[in-house]
Every structure is written in structure tokens, then in C-alpha cells.
Amino acid sequence: MSHYKKRGPKEWPDEHLICDLEECLEHLREEDDPFLLAAPILDALDRHMGAADFDADKNWETLCLSQPKKKRTHPRVLLLASIIIFCLAACGVAMGLHLHGKFASFFQVGPEETALVLPLTEEPEASDRQNGVTVRVLQTISDTVGSYVLYEITTPKTVTLPENILSVNSILIPEYPKAFEDRLGGNGGTKLLEAGAHRLLALSYTIENSARPLEHSMRLCFLPNLSLRYREEGSFQTKEYRLLDAPVMLEWEGQVSDSVKKWTPDRGNAGKGYTVREVVLSPISFSACLDGTAALPDTATLFFVNGTKREIALDQADAGHVLLEEGSGLVRHRIYCRFSSPIDHTTVEKVSIGTVEISIN
């Protein structure tokens, strides 16, 4: 994104002030300070109305106009109010929800793909503090059956974390569905992303392999206590470092985004020894539910409207299985595959799973 080129207030014609302000905010970069960039434009407007110059150090909350020496009614009073409201709205968008850099790296999200992932992203208010140790959820990304939580652990200056930390004893647990046939087990884990003397950054995930969406409570648990595993220099053995003796559990309500699309085929979905019950797509994953007595097919293929396609190796996907009928050997399979990088799932027009093709446009 190009950087807005600063110009002195004297260079701005009176009738172009609004256009310049809009251009300034439109080219705002994430690291830019919108108040400093907009200050010269607001100063120019202020001087036209006999008001005090805009003070960037005081920020928007303390912006006050001085009383003009000569009282007059001028349409620019309304104009200035409109400009300030516009600035606040634009700055609110510019400084709104951003994808955390660690998440962007984990999901291989480029600048052009950020808009695909943000609808799946939330920043729940979930934290706990005991004896100066704070555990806080920073951001979550969830689709139908997969949920990923980025969290941090910070300690006071009196508590120094050990070096060579290997793992944190966290587990992410969704509220499982009650129906037996929908409880297909699951998978999950924790990945340590960053470790310092007083701060840890980690990612915990769960793939519950359930036929029902994650539209219920999520729980990040540290049981039976908050502890770490680390390895001393020159040793092959790992040791436990206990931060808190008591357990920690953070809980929040998950929400399913409109960016998750589900198709339930009603006909023409029978393959060789299996039936496709459901196909689910999100920008970060592909999921499907199959019933059958045969083994899972080897591949699934996504066909895009531009003529390209993406193959998914089902034998490498996460899968859950439950026996529905003991006599016939009927099994329900749930397969889940996270994409190596996000896709625009709205451009997928057809999915094939083994010998079954499903139109989803």
C-alpha cells in the first residue's frame, strides 16, 4: 500500500480539503498514526473558522475549538463536524480487527487473503490472573469443526521462566454434541510459538470431527495445574515447571461465521460402498461426512469457476469414525483437511469425493 505524501497546509486549495483528508485516510498504513497525518488538514479548516489549531498530542477525545473573535455563522462549522465524524469512522475501520501475525504465519495468509480469514476471527474476552501470572486469549479462528486459539502467558518480574521450554499443558475442549452418531472423536494439540523470560505465546487447536458445527462453548484448560515442560542445557530429559498449583480454565461462546458453507446432497451422492452425507467448505478447510461399509476414497477434488482444481489426499486428512450398525458394518466417517493456505471457497463450483460429484454453486 502506497504511503500518503505529506504536504504543507498552504498547498491545499480551500475546496480540496475534504478530498485530501479522504485520500490521507484511504492510503493509511497499519503502522501510520492517523492523527498526525490528518492534523495539518484539520488545522487548515480550523484557521478558516478562527479556531485553535488541532493538537495531535491531545488526540480526538480532547479536541476543543476556541471561541472566534467575531461571532459568525458559517457552513464550515457543519462541514468540520462531518469531517471529524468521518475521520473517527475511518480510523475505527483502519484500527479495527487485524489478523495476528502469528496466525498469519501459521495459516500462510498473504495480504490479499486476509479478508478471507477475518470473518472466521474473533477476540473473545477470556483471561485469568493468579499470583501475578496472567493467561489471556488473544485471538481465535474457527470454522465448522476446527478451532484454533492464540493465547499468551505472562509472569511478573519476580518469576523468570526457564529456558528451552518445549510445551505448555493446555488443551482446547469444545462442548461435544449429545447424539452418539455425531461424536466421532477428535484431534488437537498445542504449538509453542514464542518463549521469553516473562512471556509465552502459544497456539492450541482442536479438530473435533463432529457432524455438528462449533456453535457452543469453547474451553481452554490447564489441568491439573498450569505447568510447562522444558529441557535443561545438555540434558535429554524433560522437567516440569509449575507456574500455578491450581487449574486454570478459560471459557467463551464460539460463533460460526457466515463464511462457512454447508451442502447436504439429497440425491446422486452414492459411491462404491459409501454415501456422501455432507460437504463443508470454509476459507481454511474442507470437511465431509460419509456413511458406508467400504474404506474411504483416496482423494477429493475441488473444482473452481476459473477452471483450476485442488486435490485433497484423504488418507492424510484428520478423520473420525463411529460404527453405526454392528451387523452390517455401517460406519460414519468425518474427514477434515486444513488448507496449506486460504482459498476463496465462494469460487468452488463442484466437489468430487471418489466417484461422487456434488455441484455446490
mmCIF file of C-alpha atoms in Angstrom:
data_model
loop_
_atom_site.group_PDB
_atom_site.id
_atom_site.type_symbol
_atom_site.label_atom_id
_atom_site.label_comp_id
_atom_site.label_asym_id
_atom_site.label_seq_id
_atom_site.Cartn_x
_atom_site.Cartn_y
_atom_site.Cartn_z
ATOM 1 C CA MET A 1 0.000 0.000 0.000
ATOM 2 C CA SER A 2 1.475 3.354 -1.006
ATOM 3 C CA HIS A 3 2.318 5.873 1.685
ATOM 4 C CA TYR A 4 0.444 9.156 1.759
ATOM 5 C CA LYS A 5 2.791 12.031 0.855
ATOM 6 C CA LYS A 6 2.620 14.867 3.353
ATOM 7 C CA ARG A 7 2.107 18.409 2.060
ATOM 8 C CA GLY A 8 2.057 21.733 3.819
ATOM 9 C CA PRO A 9 -1.339 23.293 4.585
ATOM 10 C CA LYS A 10 -0.604 26.268 2.340
ATOM 11 C CA GLU A 11 -0.507 23.976 -0.681
ATOM 12 C CA TRP A 12 -4.120 22.890 -0.180
ATOM 13 C CA PRO A 13 -6.788 24.853 -2.075
ATOM 14 C CA ASP A 14 -9.765 25.607 0.089
ATOM 15 C CA GLU A 15 -12.166 23.436 -1.914
ATOM 16 C CA HIS A 16 -9.885 20.384 -1.896
ATOM 17 C CA LEU A 17 -9.501 19.953 1.853
ATOM 18 C CA ILE A 18 -12.092 17.172 2.131
ATOM 19 C CA CYS A 19 -10.657 15.279 -0.840
ATOM 20 C CA ASP A 20 -7.174 15.429 0.677
ATOM 21 C CA LEU A 21 -8.453 14.182 4.023
ATOM 22 C CA GLU A 22 -10.194 11.247 2.354
ATOM 23 C CA GLU A 23 -7.053 10.446 0.355
ATOM 24 C CA CYS A 24 -4.945 10.613 3.519
ATOM 25 C CA LEU A 25 -7.138 8.085 5.312
ATOM 26 C CA GLU A 26 -7.535 5.881 2.252
ATOM 27 C CA HIS A 27 -3.747 5.405 1.998
ATOM 28 C CA LEU A 28 -3.302 4.886 5.707
ATOM 29 C CA ARG A 29 -0.890 2.079 6.539
ATOM 30 C CA GLU A 30 -1.199 -0.095 9.634
ATOM 31 C CA GLU A 31 1.904 1.457 11.218
ATOM 32 C CA ASP A 32 0.846 5.062 10.485
ATOM 33 C CA ASP A 33 -0.638 7.381 13.093
ATOM 34 C CA PRO A 34 -3.900 8.712 11.563
ATOM 35 C CA PHE A 35 -3.996 11.657 13.969
ATOM 36 C CA LEU A 36 -0.630 13.007 12.864
ATOM 37 C CA LEU A 37 -1.435 12.575 9.160
ATOM 38 C CA ALA A 38 -4.796 14.327 9.444
ATOM 39 C CA ALA A 39 -3.623 17.130 11.736
ATOM 40 C CA PRO A 40 -2.439 19.592 9.011
ATOM 41 C CA ILE A 41 -5.756 19.282 7.167
ATOM 42 C CA LEU A 42 -7.787 19.900 10.308
ATOM 43 C CA ASP A 43 -5.518 22.852 11.179
ATOM 44 C CA ALA A 44 -6.340 24.422 7.833
ATOM 45 C CA LEU A 45 -10.059 24.001 8.483
ATOM 46 C CA ASP A 46 -9.661 25.404 11.982
ATOM 47 C CA ARG A 47 -7.929 28.560 10.773
ATOM 48 C CA HIS A 48 -10.741 29.253 8.297
ATOM 49 C CA MET A 49 -13.158 29.348 11.221
ATOM 50 C CA GLY A 50 -10.956 31.167 13.707
ATOM 51 C CA ALA A 51 -10.489 28.061 15.852
ATOM 52 C CA ALA A 52 -7.473 26.730 17.699
ATOM 53 C CA ASP A 53 -5.019 24.505 15.847
ATOM 54 C CA PHE A 54 -5.528 20.748 16.108
ATOM 55 C CA ASP A 55 -3.331 19.326 18.877
ATOM 56 C CA ALA A 56 -2.275 15.782 17.890
ATOM 57 C CA ASP A 57 -0.872 15.077 21.349
ATOM 58 C CA LYS A 58 -4.277 15.609 22.925
ATOM 59 C CA ASN A 59 -5.901 13.274 20.378
ATOM 60 C CA TRP A 60 -9.555 13.275 19.346
ATOM 61 C CA GLU A 61 -11.016 12.954 22.834
ATOM 62 C CA THR A 62 -9.737 16.395 23.915
ATOM 63 C CA LEU A 63 -10.226 18.278 20.642
ATOM 64 C CA CYS A 64 -11.744 21.679 21.549
ATOM 65 C CA LEU A 65 -12.401 24.695 19.374
ATOM 66 C CA SER A 66 -11.632 28.168 20.691
ATOM 67 C CA GLN A 67 -14.252 30.917 20.503
ATOM 68 C CA PRO A 68 -13.812 33.075 17.373
ATOM 69 C CA LYS A 69 -13.093 36.747 17.973
ATOM 70 C CA LYS A 70 -16.024 37.662 15.763
ATOM 71 C CA LYS A 71 -19.162 35.568 16.062
ATOM 72 C CA ARG A 72 -20.381 34.383 12.709
ATOM 73 C CA THR A 73 -22.427 31.631 11.201
ATOM 74 C CA HIS A 74 -20.579 29.649 8.558
ATOM 75 C CA PRO A 75 -21.422 26.409 6.758
ATOM 76 C CA ARG A 76 -17.919 25.140 7.507
ATOM 77 C CA VAL A 77 -18.984 24.555 11.132
ATOM 78 C CA LEU A 78 -21.247 21.777 9.919
ATOM 79 C CA LEU A 79 -18.557 20.731 7.473
ATOM 80 C CA LEU A 80 -15.963 20.364 10.240
ATOM 81 C CA ALA A 81 -18.346 18.291 12.335
ATOM 82 C CA SER A 82 -18.947 15.996 9.360
ATOM 83 C CA ILE A 83 -15.204 15.705 8.726
ATOM 84 C CA ILE A 84 -14.489 14.747 12.340
ATOM 85 C CA ILE A 85 -17.227 12.105 12.288
ATOM 86 C CA PHE A 86 -15.837 10.785 9.017
ATOM 87 C CA CYS A 87 -12.315 10.654 10.485
ATOM 88 C CA LEU A 88 -13.477 8.764 13.548
ATOM 89 C CA ALA A 89 -15.355 6.227 11.421
ATOM 90 C CA ALA A 90 -12.452 5.759 9.021
ATOM 91 C CA CYS A 91 -9.907 5.442 11.818
ATOM 92 C CA GLY A 92 -12.173 2.931 13.528
ATOM 93 C CA VAL A 93 -12.065 0.746 10.408
ATOM 94 C CA ALA A 94 -8.322 1.229 9.997
ATOM 95 C CA MET A 95 -7.645 0.279 13.613
ATOM 96 C CA GLY A 96 -10.268 -2.465 13.880
ATOM 97 C CA LEU A 97 -9.776 -6.221 13.936
ATOM 98 C CA HIS A 98 -6.475 -7.307 12.401
ATOM 99 C CA LEU A 99 -5.190 -10.824 11.907
ATOM 100 C CA HIS A 100 -2.394 -11.513 14.403
ATOM 101 C CA GLY A 101 0.994 -12.014 12.748
ATOM 102 C CA LYS A 102 1.438 -15.446 14.339
ATOM 103 C CA PHE A 103 -1.891 -16.577 12.935
ATOM 104 C CA ALA A 104 -0.998 -15.153 9.523
ATOM 105 C CA SER A 105 2.198 -17.203 9.558
ATOM 106 C CA PHE A 106 0.506 -20.396 10.812
ATOM 107 C CA PHE A 107 -2.241 -20.294 8.153
ATOM 108 C CA GLN A 108 0.077 -18.895 5.451
ATOM 109 C CA VAL A 109 -2.153 -15.852 4.944
ATOM 110 C CA GLY A 110 -0.884 -13.262 2.465
ATOM 111 C CA PRO A 111 -2.113 -9.629 2.308
ATOM 112 C CA GLU A 112 -4.630 -10.476 -0.427
ATOM 113 C CA GLU A 113 -6.019 -13.385 1.618
ATOM 114 C CA THR A 114 -6.523 -11.607 4.941
ATOM 115 C CA ALA A 115 -10.087 -10.608 4.072
ATOM 116 C CA LEU A 116 -10.940 -14.300 3.574
ATOM 117 C CA VAL A 117 -9.853 -15.272 7.106
ATOM 118 C CA LEU A 118 -11.058 -12.270 9.132
ATOM 119 C CA PRO A 119 -14.750 -13.384 9.103
ATOM 120 C CA LEU A 120 -13.628 -16.518 10.989
ATOM 121 C CA THR A 121 -11.627 -14.464 13.502
ATOM 122 C CA GLU A 122 -12.705 -13.335 16.961
ATOM 123 C CA GLU A 123 -11.097 -11.760 20.007
ATOM 124 C CA PRO A 124 -13.088 -13.122 22.970
ATOM 125 C CA GLU A 125 -12.695 -11.654 26.428
ATOM 126 C CA ALA A 126 -11.234 -14.672 28.195
ATOM 127 C CA SER A 127 -8.443 -14.335 30.755
ATOM 128 C CA ASP A 128 -7.409 -15.396 34.253
ATOM 129 C CA ARG A 129 -4.906 -13.955 36.716
ATOM 130 C CA GLN A 130 -3.479 -15.758 39.741
ATOM 131 C CA ASN A 131 -0.461 -14.710 41.838
ATOM 132 C CA GLY A 132 0.606 -12.253 39.155
ATOM 133 C CA VAL A 133 0.509 -14.881 36.386
ATOM 134 C CA THR A 134 -1.913 -13.962 33.585
ATOM 135 C CA VAL A 135 -3.344 -16.257 30.919
ATOM 136 C CA ARG A 136 -5.187 -14.423 28.126
ATOM 137 C CA VAL A 137 -6.767 -15.448 24.837
ATOM 138 C CA LEU A 138 -5.574 -13.080 22.121
ATOM 139 C CA GLN A 139 -7.447 -14.309 19.063
ATOM 140 C CA THR A 140 -9.384 -17.290 17.740
ATOM 141 C CA ILE A 141 -10.072 -18.692 14.286
ATOM 142 C CA SER A 142 -12.885 -21.232 13.998
ATOM 143 C CA ASP A 143 -14.812 -22.887 11.216
ATOM 144 C CA THR A 144 -17.226 -25.805 11.331
ATOM 145 C CA VAL A 145 -15.124 -28.474 13.028
ATOM 146 C CA GLY A 146 -11.765 -26.836 13.635
ATOM 147 C CA SER A 147 -10.955 -24.199 16.234
ATOM 148 C CA TYR A 148 -7.586 -22.516 16.780
ATOM 149 C CA VAL A 149 -6.767 -20.321 19.788
ATOM 150 C CA LEU A 150 -3.805 -17.987 20.129
ATOM 151 C CA TYR A 151 -3.039 -17.189 23.769
ATOM 152 C CA GLU A 152 -0.301 -15.694 25.924
ATOM 153 C CA ILE A 153 1.018 -16.355 29.417
ATOM 154 C CA THR A 154 2.801 -13.533 31.231
ATOM 155 C CA THR A 155 4.574 -13.561 34.574
ATOM 156 C CA PRO A 156 5.656 -10.787 36.979
ATOM 157 C CA LYS A 157 9.300 -9.699 37.134
ATOM 158 C CA THR A 158 9.765 -11.865 40.211
ATOM 159 C CA VAL A 159 9.019 -15.022 38.186
ATOM 160 C CA THR A 160 11.509 -15.908 35.437
ATOM 161 C CA LEU A 161 10.557 -18.699 33.068
ATOM 162 C CA PRO A 162 13.123 -21.417 32.320
ATOM 163 C CA GLU A 163 14.970 -21.645 29.027
ATOM 164 C CA ASN A 164 14.383 -24.363 26.424
ATOM 165 C CA ILE A 165 10.637 -24.586 27.053
ATOM 166 C CA LEU A 166 9.128 -27.375 24.955
ATOM 167 C CA SER A 167 5.396 -27.283 25.657
ATOM 168 C CA VAL A 168 2.505 -25.961 27.733
ATOM 169 C CA ASN A 169 -0.014 -28.358 29.288
ATOM 170 C CA SER A 170 -3.042 -26.727 27.624
ATOM 171 C CA ILE A 171 -5.980 -28.453 25.974
ATOM 172 C CA LEU A 172 -8.787 -26.893 23.947
ATOM 173 C CA ILE A 173 -12.129 -28.608 24.523
ATOM 174 C CA PRO A 174 -15.391 -27.869 22.678
ATOM 175 C CA GLU A 175 -18.783 -28.784 24.096
ATOM 176 C CA TYR A 176 -19.406 -32.095 22.387
ATOM 177 C CA PRO A 177 -22.772 -32.915 20.803
ATOM 178 C CA LYS A 178 -25.056 -35.272 22.696
ATOM 179 C CA ALA A 179 -26.064 -37.517 19.790
ATOM 180 C CA PHE A 180 -23.908 -40.650 19.761
ATOM 181 C CA GLU A 181 -23.568 -40.811 15.973
ATOM 182 C CA ASP A 182 -22.267 -37.221 15.930
ATOM 183 C CA ARG A 183 -19.492 -37.845 18.456
ATOM 184 C CA LEU A 184 -16.687 -39.015 16.233
ATOM 185 C CA GLY A 185 -13.730 -38.395 18.495
ATOM 186 C CA GLY A 186 -11.247 -35.722 17.571
ATOM 187 C CA ASN A 187 -7.722 -34.466 17.438
ATOM 188 C CA GLY A 188 -5.876 -31.496 18.886
ATOM 189 C CA GLY A 189 -2.682 -30.160 20.342
ATOM 190 C CA THR A 190 -0.613 -27.167 21.373
ATOM 191 C CA LYS A 191 2.194 -25.448 19.495
ATOM 192 C CA LEU A 192 4.642 -23.154 21.319
ATOM 193 C CA LEU A 193 5.239 -20.098 19.123
ATOM 194 C CA GLU A 194 7.362 -17.797 21.261
ATOM 195 C CA ALA A 195 9.078 -18.026 24.650
ATOM 196 C CA GLY A 196 10.804 -15.375 26.709
ATOM 197 C CA ALA A 197 11.780 -14.756 30.301
ATOM 198 C CA HIS A 198 8.324 -13.456 31.259
ATOM 199 C CA ARG A 199 6.037 -14.214 28.309
ATOM 200 C CA LEU A 200 4.883 -17.228 26.325
ATOM 201 C CA LEU A 201 2.866 -17.229 23.128
ATOM 202 C CA ALA A 202 1.184 -20.495 22.140
ATOM 203 C CA LEU A 203 -1.471 -21.880 19.810
ATOM 204 C CA SER A 204 -3.913 -24.548 20.918
ATOM 205 C CA TYR A 205 -6.233 -26.263 18.463
ATOM 206 C CA THR A 206 -8.970 -28.871 18.324
ATOM 207 C CA ILE A 207 -10.454 -30.759 15.411
ATOM 208 C CA GLU A 208 -13.465 -32.404 16.934
ATOM 209 C CA ASN A 209 -14.502 -34.363 13.813
ATOM 210 C CA SER A 210 -18.135 -33.858 14.699
ATOM 211 C CA ALA A 211 -21.010 -33.651 12.245
ATOM 212 C CA ARG A 212 -22.256 -30.584 14.129
ATOM 213 C CA PRO A 213 -20.781 -27.079 13.926
ATOM 214 C CA LEU A 214 -18.862 -25.312 16.656
ATOM 215 C CA GLU A 215 -21.673 -23.056 17.805
ATOM 216 C CA HIS A 216 -21.303 -23.679 21.504
ATOM 217 C CA SER A 217 -18.917 -23.011 24.383
ATOM 218 C CA MET A 218 -15.173 -23.408 23.989
ATOM 219 C CA ARG A 219 -12.867 -24.108 26.920
ATOM 220 C CA LEU A 220 -9.100 -23.655 27.146
ATOM 221 C CA CYS A 221 -7.958 -25.742 30.103
ATOM 222 C CA PHE A 222 -4.701 -26.124 32.016
ATOM 223 C CA LEU A 223 -5.135 -29.257 34.120
ATOM 224 C CA PRO A 224 -4.402 -30.302 36.836
ATOM 225 C CA ASN A 225 -2.367 -27.091 37.043
ATOM 226 C CA LEU A 226 -0.635 -24.521 34.865
ATOM 227 C CA SER A 227 2.755 -26.042 34.088
ATOM 228 C CA LEU A 228 5.418 -26.168 31.375
ATOM 229 C CA ARG A 229 7.778 -28.832 30.107
ATOM 230 C CA TYR A 230 11.383 -27.806 29.499
ATOM 231 C CA ARG A 231 14.813 -29.347 28.976
ATOM 232 C CA GLU A 232 17.944 -28.252 30.781
ATOM 233 C CA GLU A 233 21.021 -27.477 28.713
ATOM 234 C CA GLY A 234 22.965 -30.652 27.912
ATOM 235 C CA SER A 235 20.190 -32.955 29.153
ATOM 236 C CA PHE A 236 17.863 -35.218 27.180
ATOM 237 C CA GLN A 237 15.309 -35.439 29.971
ATOM 238 C CA THR A 238 12.401 -33.054 30.274
ATOM 239 C CA LYS A 239 11.288 -31.452 33.508
ATOM 240 C CA GLU A 240 8.109 -29.871 34.749
ATOM 241 C CA TYR A 241 7.982 -26.196 35.702
ATOM 242 C CA ARG A 242 4.826 -25.460 37.651
ATOM 243 C CA LEU A 243 3.601 -21.892 37.331
ATOM 244 C CA LEU A 244 0.401 -22.340 39.341
ATOM 245 C CA ASP A 245 -0.730 -25.140 41.636
ATOM 246 C CA ALA A 246 -4.391 -24.550 40.811
ATOM 247 C CA PRO A 247 -6.073 -25.437 37.490
ATOM 248 C CA VAL A 248 -6.958 -22.700 35.006
ATOM 249 C CA MET A 249 -9.951 -22.808 32.642
ATOM 250 C CA LEU A 250 -10.966 -20.049 30.232
ATOM 251 C CA GLU A 251 -14.409 -20.296 28.644
ATOM 252 C CA TRP A 252 -16.182 -18.304 25.945
ATOM 253 C CA GLU A 253 -19.001 -18.700 23.449
ATOM 254 C CA GLY A 254 -17.949 -19.659 19.934
ATOM 255 C CA GLN A 255 -19.767 -18.483 16.841
ATOM 256 C CA VAL A 256 -19.968 -19.954 13.359
ATOM 257 C CA SER A 257 -19.284 -17.412 10.636
ATOM 258 C CA ASP A 258 -21.377 -16.948 7.514
ATOM 259 C CA SER A 259 -18.156 -17.763 5.659
ATOM 260 C CA VAL A 260 -18.707 -21.449 6.459
ATOM 261 C CA LYS A 261 -20.827 -23.095 3.757
ATOM 262 C CA LYS A 262 -22.509 -26.495 4.106
ATOM 263 C CA TRP A 263 -24.162 -28.674 1.472
ATOM 264 C CA THR A 264 -26.304 -31.727 2.202
ATOM 265 C CA PRO A 265 -26.747 -33.757 -1.006
ATOM 266 C CA ASP A 266 -30.203 -35.294 -1.435
ATOM 267 C CA ARG A 267 -29.591 -37.488 -4.483
ATOM 268 C CA GLY A 268 -26.860 -38.735 -6.799
ATOM 269 C CA ASN A 269 -24.385 -38.989 -3.951
ATOM 270 C CA ALA A 270 -23.841 -42.737 -3.719
ATOM 271 C CA GLY A 271 -20.369 -44.039 -4.414
ATOM 272 C CA LYS A 272 -18.874 -47.504 -4.319
ATOM 273 C CA GLY A 273 -19.795 -48.690 -0.846
ATOM 274 C CA TYR A 274 -20.381 -45.241 0.697
ATOM 275 C CA THR A 275 -22.775 -42.281 0.620
ATOM 276 C CA VAL A 276 -21.768 -38.637 0.947
ATOM 277 C CA ARG A 277 -23.951 -37.070 3.653
ATOM 278 C CA GLU A 278 -22.430 -33.621 3.925
ATOM 279 C CA VAL A 279 -19.764 -31.346 2.457
ATOM 280 C CA VAL A 280 -18.486 -28.261 4.308
ATOM 281 C CA LEU A 281 -16.134 -25.582 2.999
ATOM 282 C CA SER A 282 -14.534 -22.590 4.668
ATOM 283 C CA PRO A 283 -11.586 -20.417 3.627
ATOM 284 C CA ILE A 284 -9.256 -22.586 5.738
ATOM 285 C CA SER A 285 -10.621 -26.127 5.451
ATOM 286 C CA PHE A 286 -12.579 -28.868 3.712
ATOM 287 C CA SER A 287 -14.757 -31.307 5.632
ATOM 288 C CA ALA A 288 -17.104 -34.106 4.640
ATOM 289 C CA CYS A 289 -19.282 -36.765 6.248
ATOM 290 C CA LEU A 290 -19.671 -40.191 4.621
ATOM 291 C CA ASP A 291 -21.602 -43.325 5.590
ATOM 292 C CA GLY A 292 -20.626 -46.698 4.220
ATOM 293 C CA THR A 293 -19.189 -50.162 4.588
ATOM 294 C CA ALA A 294 -16.210 -49.574 2.290
ATOM 295 C CA ALA A 295 -12.947 -47.833 3.025
ATOM 296 C CA LEU A 296 -12.682 -44.089 2.447
ATOM 297 C CA PRO A 297 -11.829 -42.973 -1.089
ATOM 298 C CA ASP A 298 -8.263 -41.829 -1.669
ATOM 299 C CA THR A 299 -8.869 -38.284 -2.874
ATOM 300 C CA ALA A 300 -11.307 -35.402 -3.019
ATOM 301 C CA THR A 301 -11.088 -32.624 -5.619
ATOM 302 C CA LEU A 302 -12.301 -29.025 -5.548
ATOM 303 C CA PHE A 303 -13.180 -27.512 -8.940
ATOM 304 C CA PHE A 304 -13.097 -23.706 -9.209
ATOM 305 C CA VAL A 305 -15.043 -21.460 -11.562
ATOM 306 C CA ASN A 306 -11.822 -20.309 -13.277
ATOM 307 C CA GLY A 307 -11.089 -23.860 -14.408
ATOM 308 C CA THR A 308 -8.452 -24.698 -11.793
ATOM 309 C CA LYS A 309 -8.730 -27.511 -9.275
ATOM 310 C CA ARG A 310 -7.194 -28.603 -5.978
ATOM 311 C CA GLU A 311 -6.768 -32.216 -4.936
ATOM 312 C CA ILE A 312 -7.008 -33.290 -1.304
ATOM 313 C CA ALA A 313 -5.349 -36.511 -0.141
ATOM 314 C CA LEU A 314 -7.939 -38.022 2.186
ATOM 315 C CA ASP A 315 -5.519 -40.601 3.561
ATOM 316 C CA GLN A 316 -3.534 -37.688 5.056
ATOM 317 C CA ALA A 317 -6.569 -35.836 6.422
ATOM 318 C CA ASP A 318 -7.741 -35.956 10.021
ATOM 319 C CA ALA A 319 -10.587 -38.438 10.311
ATOM 320 C CA GLY A 320 -13.042 -39.713 12.903
ATOM 321 C CA HIS A 321 -15.095 -42.914 12.640
ATOM 322 C CA VAL A 322 -18.031 -44.399 14.517
ATOM 323 C CA LEU A 323 -19.778 -47.748 13.943
ATOM 324 C CA LEU A 324 -23.484 -47.160 13.246
ATOM 325 C CA GLU A 325 -24.646 -50.760 12.668
ATOM 326 C CA GLU A 326 -22.641 -53.630 14.071
ATOM 327 C CA GLY A 327 -24.279 -56.282 11.923
ATOM 328 C CA SER A 328 -23.815 -54.579 8.557
ATOM 329 C CA GLY A 329 -20.550 -52.873 9.398
ATOM 330 C CA LEU A 330 -22.005 -49.459 8.506
ATOM 331 C CA VAL A 331 -19.548 -46.740 9.591
ATOM 332 C CA ARG A 332 -19.869 -42.969 9.672
ATOM 333 C CA HIS A 333 -16.698 -41.140 8.662
ATOM 334 C CA ARG A 334 -15.885 -37.478 9.212
ATOM 335 C CA ILE A 335 -12.852 -36.181 7.338
ATOM 336 C CA TYR A 336 -11.202 -32.811 7.866
ATOM 337 C CA CYS A 337 -8.362 -31.174 5.968
ATOM 338 C CA ARG A 338 -6.887 -27.745 6.660
ATOM 339 C CA PHE A 339 -5.641 -25.997 3.542
ATOM 340 C CA SER A 340 -1.965 -25.060 3.299
ATOM 341 C CA SER A 341 -3.135 -21.521 2.515
ATOM 342 C CA PRO A 342 -6.636 -19.956 2.490
ATOM 343 C CA ILE A 343 -8.942 -20.252 -0.511
ATOM 344 C CA ASP A 344 -11.914 -18.261 -1.743
ATOM 345 C CA HIS A 345 -14.438 -21.011 -1.125
ATOM 346 C CA THR A 346 -17.202 -18.988 -2.833
ATOM 347 C CA THR A 347 -15.499 -19.710 -6.177
ATOM 348 C CA VAL A 348 -15.747 -23.510 -5.795
ATOM 349 C CA GLU A 349 -18.436 -24.849 -8.132
ATOM 350 C CA LYS A 350 -18.054 -28.598 -7.730
ATOM 351 C CA VAL A 351 -16.575 -31.170 -5.343
ATOM 352 C CA SER A 352 -15.745 -34.760 -6.173
ATOM 353 C CA ILE A 353 -15.159 -37.383 -3.475
ATOM 354 C CA GLY A 354 -14.073 -40.638 -5.001
ATOM 355 C CA THR A 355 -16.693 -41.402 -7.680
ATOM 356 C CA VAL A 356 -19.264 -38.912 -6.336
ATOM 357 C CA GLU A 357 -19.567 -35.412 -7.805
ATOM 358 C CA ILE A 358 -21.529 -32.712 -5.996
ATOM 359 C CA SER A 359 -22.444 -29.353 -7.519
ATOM 360 C CA ILE A 360 -22.299 -26.623 -4.878
ATOM 361 C CA ASN A 361 -22.807 -23.422 -6.851
#
